[in-house]
PDB file of C-alpha atoms in Angstrom:
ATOM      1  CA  UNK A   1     -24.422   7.266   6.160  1.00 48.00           C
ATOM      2  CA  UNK A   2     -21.367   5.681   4.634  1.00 55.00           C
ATOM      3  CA  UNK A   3     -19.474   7.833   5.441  1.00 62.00           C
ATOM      4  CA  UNK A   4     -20.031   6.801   9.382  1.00 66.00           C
ATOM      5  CA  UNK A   5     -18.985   3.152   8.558  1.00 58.00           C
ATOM      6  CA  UNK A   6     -15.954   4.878   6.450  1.00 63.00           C
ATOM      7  CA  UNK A   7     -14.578   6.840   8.974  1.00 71.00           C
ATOM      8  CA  UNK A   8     -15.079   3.672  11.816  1.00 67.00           C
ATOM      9  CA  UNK A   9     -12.954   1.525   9.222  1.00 63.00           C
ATOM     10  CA  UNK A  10     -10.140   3.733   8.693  1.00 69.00           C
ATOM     11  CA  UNK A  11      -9.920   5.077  12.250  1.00 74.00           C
ATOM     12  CA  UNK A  12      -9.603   1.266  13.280  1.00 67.00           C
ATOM     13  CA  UNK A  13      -7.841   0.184  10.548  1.00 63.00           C
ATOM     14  CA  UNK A  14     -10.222  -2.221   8.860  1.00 59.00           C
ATOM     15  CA  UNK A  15      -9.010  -2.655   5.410  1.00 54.00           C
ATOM     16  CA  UNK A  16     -12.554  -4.948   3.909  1.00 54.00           C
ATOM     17  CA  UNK A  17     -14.057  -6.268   6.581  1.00 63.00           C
ATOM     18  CA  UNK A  18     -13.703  -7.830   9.968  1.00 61.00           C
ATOM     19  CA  UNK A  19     -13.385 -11.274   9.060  1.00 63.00           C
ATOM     20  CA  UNK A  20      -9.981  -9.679   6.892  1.00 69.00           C
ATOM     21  CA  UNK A  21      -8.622  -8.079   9.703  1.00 67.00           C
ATOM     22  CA  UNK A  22      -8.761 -11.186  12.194  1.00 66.00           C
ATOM     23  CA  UNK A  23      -7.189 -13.148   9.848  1.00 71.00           C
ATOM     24  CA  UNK A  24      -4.262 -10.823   9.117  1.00 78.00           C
ATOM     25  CA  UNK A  25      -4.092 -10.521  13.054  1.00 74.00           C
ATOM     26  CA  UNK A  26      -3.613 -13.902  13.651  1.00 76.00           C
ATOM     27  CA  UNK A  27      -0.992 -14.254  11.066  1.00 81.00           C
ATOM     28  CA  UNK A  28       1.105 -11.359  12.401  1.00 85.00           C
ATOM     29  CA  UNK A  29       0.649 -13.447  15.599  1.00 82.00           C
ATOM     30  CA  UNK A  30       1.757 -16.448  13.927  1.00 85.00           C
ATOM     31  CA  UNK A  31       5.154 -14.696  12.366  1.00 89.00           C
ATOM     32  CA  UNK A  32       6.079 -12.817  15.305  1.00 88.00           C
ATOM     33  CA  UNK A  33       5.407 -16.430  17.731  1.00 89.00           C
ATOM     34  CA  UNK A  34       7.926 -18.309  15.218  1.00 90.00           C
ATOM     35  CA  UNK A  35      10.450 -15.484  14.911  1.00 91.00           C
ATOM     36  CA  UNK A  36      10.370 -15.588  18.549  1.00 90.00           C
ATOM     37  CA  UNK A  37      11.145 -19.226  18.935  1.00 91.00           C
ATOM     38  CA  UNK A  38      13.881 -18.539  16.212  1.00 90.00           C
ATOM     39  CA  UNK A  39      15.592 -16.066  18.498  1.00 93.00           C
ATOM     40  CA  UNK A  40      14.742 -18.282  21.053  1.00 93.00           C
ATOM     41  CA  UNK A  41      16.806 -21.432  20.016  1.00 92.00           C
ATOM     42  CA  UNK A  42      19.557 -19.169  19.158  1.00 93.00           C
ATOM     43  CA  UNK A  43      20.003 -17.492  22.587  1.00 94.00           C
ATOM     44  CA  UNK A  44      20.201 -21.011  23.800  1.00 93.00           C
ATOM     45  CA  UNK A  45      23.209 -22.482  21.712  1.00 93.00           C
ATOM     46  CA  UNK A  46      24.825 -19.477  22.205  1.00 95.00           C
ATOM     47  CA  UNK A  47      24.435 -19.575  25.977  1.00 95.00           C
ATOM     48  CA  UNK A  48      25.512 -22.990  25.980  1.00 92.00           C
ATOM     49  CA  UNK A  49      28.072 -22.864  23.532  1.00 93.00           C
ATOM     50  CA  UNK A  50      29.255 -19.674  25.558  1.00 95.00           C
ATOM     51  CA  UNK A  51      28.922 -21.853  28.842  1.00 94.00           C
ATOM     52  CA  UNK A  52      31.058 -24.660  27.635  1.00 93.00           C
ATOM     53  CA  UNK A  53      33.617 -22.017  26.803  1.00 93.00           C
ATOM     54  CA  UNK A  54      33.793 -20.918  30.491  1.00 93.00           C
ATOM     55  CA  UNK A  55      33.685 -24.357  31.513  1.00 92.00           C
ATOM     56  CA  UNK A  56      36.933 -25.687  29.845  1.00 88.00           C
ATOM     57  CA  UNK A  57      38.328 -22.303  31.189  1.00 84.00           C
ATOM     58  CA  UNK A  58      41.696 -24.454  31.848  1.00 84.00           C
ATOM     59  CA  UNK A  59      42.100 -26.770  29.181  1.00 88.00           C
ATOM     60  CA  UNK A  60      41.010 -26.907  24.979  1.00 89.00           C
ATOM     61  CA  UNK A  61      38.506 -28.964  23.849  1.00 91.00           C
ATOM     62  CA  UNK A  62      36.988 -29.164  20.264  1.00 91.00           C
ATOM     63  CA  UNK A  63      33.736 -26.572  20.198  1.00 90.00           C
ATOM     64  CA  UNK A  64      30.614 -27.881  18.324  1.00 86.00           C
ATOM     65  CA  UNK A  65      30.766 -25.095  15.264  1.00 82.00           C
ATOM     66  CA  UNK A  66      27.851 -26.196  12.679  1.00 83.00           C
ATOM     67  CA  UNK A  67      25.139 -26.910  15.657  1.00 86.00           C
ATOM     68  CA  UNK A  68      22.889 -23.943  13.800  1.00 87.00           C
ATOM     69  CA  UNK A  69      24.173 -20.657  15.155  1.00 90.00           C
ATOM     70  CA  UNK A  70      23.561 -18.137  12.476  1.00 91.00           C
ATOM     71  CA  UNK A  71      26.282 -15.403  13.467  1.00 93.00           C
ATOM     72  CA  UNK A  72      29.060 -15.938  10.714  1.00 94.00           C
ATOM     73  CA  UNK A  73      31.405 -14.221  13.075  1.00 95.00           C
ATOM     74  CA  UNK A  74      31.209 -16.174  15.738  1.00 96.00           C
ATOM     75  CA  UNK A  75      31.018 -19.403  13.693  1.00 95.00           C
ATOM     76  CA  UNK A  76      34.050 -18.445  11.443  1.00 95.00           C
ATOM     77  CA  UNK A  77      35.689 -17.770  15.562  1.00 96.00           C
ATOM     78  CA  UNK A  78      34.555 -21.015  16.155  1.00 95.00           C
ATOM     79  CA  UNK A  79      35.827 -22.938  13.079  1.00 94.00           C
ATOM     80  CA  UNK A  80      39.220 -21.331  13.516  1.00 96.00           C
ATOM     81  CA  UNK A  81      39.233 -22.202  17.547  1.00 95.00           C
ATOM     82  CA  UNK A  82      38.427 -26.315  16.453  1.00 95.00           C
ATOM     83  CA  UNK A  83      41.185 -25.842  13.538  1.00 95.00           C
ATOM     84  CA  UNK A  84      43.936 -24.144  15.519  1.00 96.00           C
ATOM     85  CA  UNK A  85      43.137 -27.128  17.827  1.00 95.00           C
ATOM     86  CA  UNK A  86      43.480 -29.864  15.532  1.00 95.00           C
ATOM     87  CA  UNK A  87      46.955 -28.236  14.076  1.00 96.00           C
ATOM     88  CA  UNK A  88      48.120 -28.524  18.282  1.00 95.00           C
ATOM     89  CA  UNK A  89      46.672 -32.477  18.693  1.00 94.00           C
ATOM     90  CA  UNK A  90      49.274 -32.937  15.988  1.00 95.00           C
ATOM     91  CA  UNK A  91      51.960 -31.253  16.659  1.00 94.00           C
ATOM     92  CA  UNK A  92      52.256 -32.971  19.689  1.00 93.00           C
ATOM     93  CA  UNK A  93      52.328 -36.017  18.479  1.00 93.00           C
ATOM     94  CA  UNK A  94      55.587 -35.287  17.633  1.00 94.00           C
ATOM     95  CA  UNK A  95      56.550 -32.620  19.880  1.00 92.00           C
ATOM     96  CA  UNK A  96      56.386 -32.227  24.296  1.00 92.00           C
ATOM     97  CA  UNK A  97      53.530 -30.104  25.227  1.00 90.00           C
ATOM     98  CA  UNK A  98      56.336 -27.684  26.818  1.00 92.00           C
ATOM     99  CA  UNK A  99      57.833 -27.021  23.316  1.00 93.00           C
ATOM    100  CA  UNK A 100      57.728 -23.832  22.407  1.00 94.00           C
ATOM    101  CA  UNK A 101      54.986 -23.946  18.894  1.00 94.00           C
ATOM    102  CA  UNK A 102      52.579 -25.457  21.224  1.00 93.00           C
ATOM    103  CA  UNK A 103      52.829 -22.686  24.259  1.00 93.00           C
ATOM    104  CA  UNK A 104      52.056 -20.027  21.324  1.00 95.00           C
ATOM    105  CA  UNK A 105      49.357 -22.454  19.684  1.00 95.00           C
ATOM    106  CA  UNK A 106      47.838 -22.176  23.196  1.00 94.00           C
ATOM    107  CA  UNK A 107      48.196 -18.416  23.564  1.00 95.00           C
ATOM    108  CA  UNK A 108      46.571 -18.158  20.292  1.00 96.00           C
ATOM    109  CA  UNK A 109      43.760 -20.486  21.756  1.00 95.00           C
ATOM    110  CA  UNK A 110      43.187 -18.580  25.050  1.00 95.00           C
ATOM    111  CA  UNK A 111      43.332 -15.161  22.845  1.00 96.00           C
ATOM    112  CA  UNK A 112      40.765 -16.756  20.946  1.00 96.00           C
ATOM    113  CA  UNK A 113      38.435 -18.192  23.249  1.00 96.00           C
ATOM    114  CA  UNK A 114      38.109 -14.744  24.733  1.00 96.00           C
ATOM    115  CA  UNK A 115      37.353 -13.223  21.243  1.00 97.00           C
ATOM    116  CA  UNK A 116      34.265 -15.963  20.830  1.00 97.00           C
ATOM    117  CA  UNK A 117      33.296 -14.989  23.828  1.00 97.00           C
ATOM    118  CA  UNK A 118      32.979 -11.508  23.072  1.00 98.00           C
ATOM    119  CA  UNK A 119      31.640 -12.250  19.729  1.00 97.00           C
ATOM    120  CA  UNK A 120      29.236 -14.667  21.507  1.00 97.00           C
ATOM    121  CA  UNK A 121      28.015 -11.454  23.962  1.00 97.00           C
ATOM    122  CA  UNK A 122      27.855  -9.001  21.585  1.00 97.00           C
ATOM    123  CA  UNK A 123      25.550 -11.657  19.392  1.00 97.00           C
ATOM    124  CA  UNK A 124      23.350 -12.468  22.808  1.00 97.00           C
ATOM    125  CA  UNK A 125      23.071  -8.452  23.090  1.00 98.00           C
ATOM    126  CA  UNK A 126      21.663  -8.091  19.404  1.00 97.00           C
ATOM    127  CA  UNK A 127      19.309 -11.148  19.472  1.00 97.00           C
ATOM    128  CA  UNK A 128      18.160  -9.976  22.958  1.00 98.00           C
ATOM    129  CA  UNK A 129      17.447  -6.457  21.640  1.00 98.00           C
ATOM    130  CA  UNK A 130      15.356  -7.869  18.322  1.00 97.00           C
ATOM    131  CA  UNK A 131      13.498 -10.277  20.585  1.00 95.00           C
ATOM    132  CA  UNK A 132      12.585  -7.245  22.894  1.00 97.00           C
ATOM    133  CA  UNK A 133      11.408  -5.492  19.483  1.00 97.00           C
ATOM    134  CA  UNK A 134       9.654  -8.647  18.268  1.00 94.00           C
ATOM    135  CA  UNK A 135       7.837  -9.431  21.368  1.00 93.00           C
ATOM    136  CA  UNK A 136       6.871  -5.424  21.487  1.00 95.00           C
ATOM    137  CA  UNK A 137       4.898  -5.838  18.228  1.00 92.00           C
ATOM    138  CA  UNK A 138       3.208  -9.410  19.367  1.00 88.00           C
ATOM    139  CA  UNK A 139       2.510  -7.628  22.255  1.00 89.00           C
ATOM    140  CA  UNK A 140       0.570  -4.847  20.138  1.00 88.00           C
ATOM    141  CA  UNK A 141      -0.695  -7.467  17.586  1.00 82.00           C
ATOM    142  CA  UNK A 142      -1.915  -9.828  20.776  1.00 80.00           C
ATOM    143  CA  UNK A 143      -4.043  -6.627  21.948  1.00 81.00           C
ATOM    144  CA  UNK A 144      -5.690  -5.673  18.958  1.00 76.00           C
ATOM    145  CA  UNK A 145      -6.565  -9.002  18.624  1.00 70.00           C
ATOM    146  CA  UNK A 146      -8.411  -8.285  22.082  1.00 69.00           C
ATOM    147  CA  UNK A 147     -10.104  -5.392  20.393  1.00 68.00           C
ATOM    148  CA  UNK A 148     -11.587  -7.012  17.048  1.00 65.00           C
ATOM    149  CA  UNK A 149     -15.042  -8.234  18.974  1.00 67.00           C
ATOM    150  CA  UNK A 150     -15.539  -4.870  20.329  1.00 67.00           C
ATOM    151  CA  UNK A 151     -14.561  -3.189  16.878  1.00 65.00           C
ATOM    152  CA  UNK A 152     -16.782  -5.840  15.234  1.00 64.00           C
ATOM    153  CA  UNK A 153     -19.742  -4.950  17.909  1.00 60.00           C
ATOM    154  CA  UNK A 154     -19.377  -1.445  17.107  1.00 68.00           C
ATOM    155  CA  UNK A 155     -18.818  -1.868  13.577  1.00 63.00           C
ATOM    156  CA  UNK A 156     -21.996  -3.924  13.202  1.00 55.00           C
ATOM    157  CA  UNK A 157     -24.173  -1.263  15.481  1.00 62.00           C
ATOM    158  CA  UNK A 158     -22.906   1.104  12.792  1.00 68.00           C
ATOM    159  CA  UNK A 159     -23.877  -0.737   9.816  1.00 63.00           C
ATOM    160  CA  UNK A 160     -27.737  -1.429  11.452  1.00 57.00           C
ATOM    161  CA  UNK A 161     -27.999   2.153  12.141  1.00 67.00           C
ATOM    162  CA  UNK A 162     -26.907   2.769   8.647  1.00 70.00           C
ATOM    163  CA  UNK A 163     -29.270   0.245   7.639  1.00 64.00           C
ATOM    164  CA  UNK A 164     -32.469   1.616   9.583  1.00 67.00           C
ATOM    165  CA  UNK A 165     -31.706   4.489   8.204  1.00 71.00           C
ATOM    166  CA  UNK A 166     -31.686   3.440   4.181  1.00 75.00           C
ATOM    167  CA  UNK A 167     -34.738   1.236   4.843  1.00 69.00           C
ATOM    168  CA  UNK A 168     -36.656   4.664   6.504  1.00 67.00           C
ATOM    169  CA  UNK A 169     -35.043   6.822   3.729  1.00 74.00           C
ATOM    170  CA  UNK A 170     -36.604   4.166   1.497  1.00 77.00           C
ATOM    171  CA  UNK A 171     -39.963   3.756   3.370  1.00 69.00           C
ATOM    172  CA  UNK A 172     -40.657   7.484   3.377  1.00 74.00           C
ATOM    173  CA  UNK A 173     -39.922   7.365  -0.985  1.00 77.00           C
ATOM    174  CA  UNK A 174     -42.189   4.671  -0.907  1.00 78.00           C
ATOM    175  CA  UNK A 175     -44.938   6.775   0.878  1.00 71.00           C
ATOM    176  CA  UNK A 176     -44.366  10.260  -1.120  1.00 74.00           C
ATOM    177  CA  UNK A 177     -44.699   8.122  -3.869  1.00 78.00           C
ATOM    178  CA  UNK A 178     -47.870   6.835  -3.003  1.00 70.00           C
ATOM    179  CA  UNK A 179     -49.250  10.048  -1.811  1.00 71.00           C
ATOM    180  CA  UNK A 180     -48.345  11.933  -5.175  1.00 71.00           C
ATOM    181  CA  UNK A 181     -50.420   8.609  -7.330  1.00 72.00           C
ATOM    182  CA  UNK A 182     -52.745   8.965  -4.726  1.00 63.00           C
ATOM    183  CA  UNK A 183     -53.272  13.014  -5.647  1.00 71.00           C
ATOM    184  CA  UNK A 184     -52.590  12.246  -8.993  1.00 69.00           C
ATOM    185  CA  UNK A 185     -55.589   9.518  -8.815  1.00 66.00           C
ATOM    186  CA  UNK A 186     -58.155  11.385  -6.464  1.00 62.00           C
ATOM    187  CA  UNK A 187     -58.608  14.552  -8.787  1.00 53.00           C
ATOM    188  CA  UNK A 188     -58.875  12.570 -11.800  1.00 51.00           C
ATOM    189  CA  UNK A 189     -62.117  10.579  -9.989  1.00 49.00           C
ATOM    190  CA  UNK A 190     -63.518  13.358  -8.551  1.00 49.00           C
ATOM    191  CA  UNK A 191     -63.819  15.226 -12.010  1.00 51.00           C
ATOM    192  CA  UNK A 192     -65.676  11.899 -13.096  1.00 51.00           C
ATOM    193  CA  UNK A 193     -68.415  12.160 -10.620  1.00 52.00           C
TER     194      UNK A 193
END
């Protein structure tokens, strides 16, 4: 008899009971909803970050660096991009912007803006791929989640048929019980008569 509701738990992977189970559902749920809003929020700064980049396709303007994006490549891209920047806003204070440091400075800027935007893709491709992964497994989480009533329906027909079963196991004791005290009894009177 145990063995039934045994075999049901481990073939639906019920670790104690169903209340257990829901509850470790719903927190899967929970982690895989806010790693997906994680990914989320950082495929949209690096869109727009990658955006303004095409954008300013002409001219150099200072990129926002420390608005949360968590690829240290493409940060450390960024922070050199603002700082290579910031050495050309002062050279020409001094200098024309045909001298010749500048035109290199902005070489080195469009070389650079084309490696943040490669940086920036290749981080978009890997964020895109764990999100596809992530939302896979709250995909599977989300569907067993469908399946716990009908587990628990099935889980609880096993457990009354197990139970039916005890109390007639312990019924028909009972009764062999009585009917040995009762042939143990009967004899014992009839000799008295």
């Amino acid at each position: 008899m145990e063995k039934g509701l045994e075999q049901f738990k481990k073939s639906n992977q019920i670790p104690l009971s169903i209340e257990t189970t829901a509850d470790r559902l719903s927190s899967d749920l929970n982690t895989y909803d806010k790693e997906l809003a994680r990914l989320d929020i950082q495929l949209n700064i690096l869109n727009s970050v990658q955006d303004y980049l095409k954008s300013k396709a002409e001219t150099f303007d200072y990129v926002p660096a420390n608005i949360g994006i968590r690829s240290q490549a493409v940060t450390n891209l960024l922070g050199k991009f603002n700082d290579l920047l910031i050495k050309k806003d002062r050279l020409l204070r001094s200098a024309p912007p045909d001298n010749p440091t500048v035109s290199s400075i902005d070489a080195q800027l469009r070389n650079l803006r084309e490696n943040i935007l490669a940086a920036i893709r290749d981080e978009i491709r890997n964020l895109q791929l764990t999100r596809n992964q992530t939302e896979l497994k709250n995909r599977q989480v989300t569907s067993r989640t469908g399946t716990v009533p009908r587990i628990e329906r099935e889980f609880l027909e096993i457990y009354r048929q197990q139970n039916i079963k005890q109390s007639l196991y312990l019924f028909l004791l009972q009764k062999r019980e009585e009917t040995a005290l009762s042939i143990a009894v009967t004899p014992s009177t009839a000799k008295g008569h």
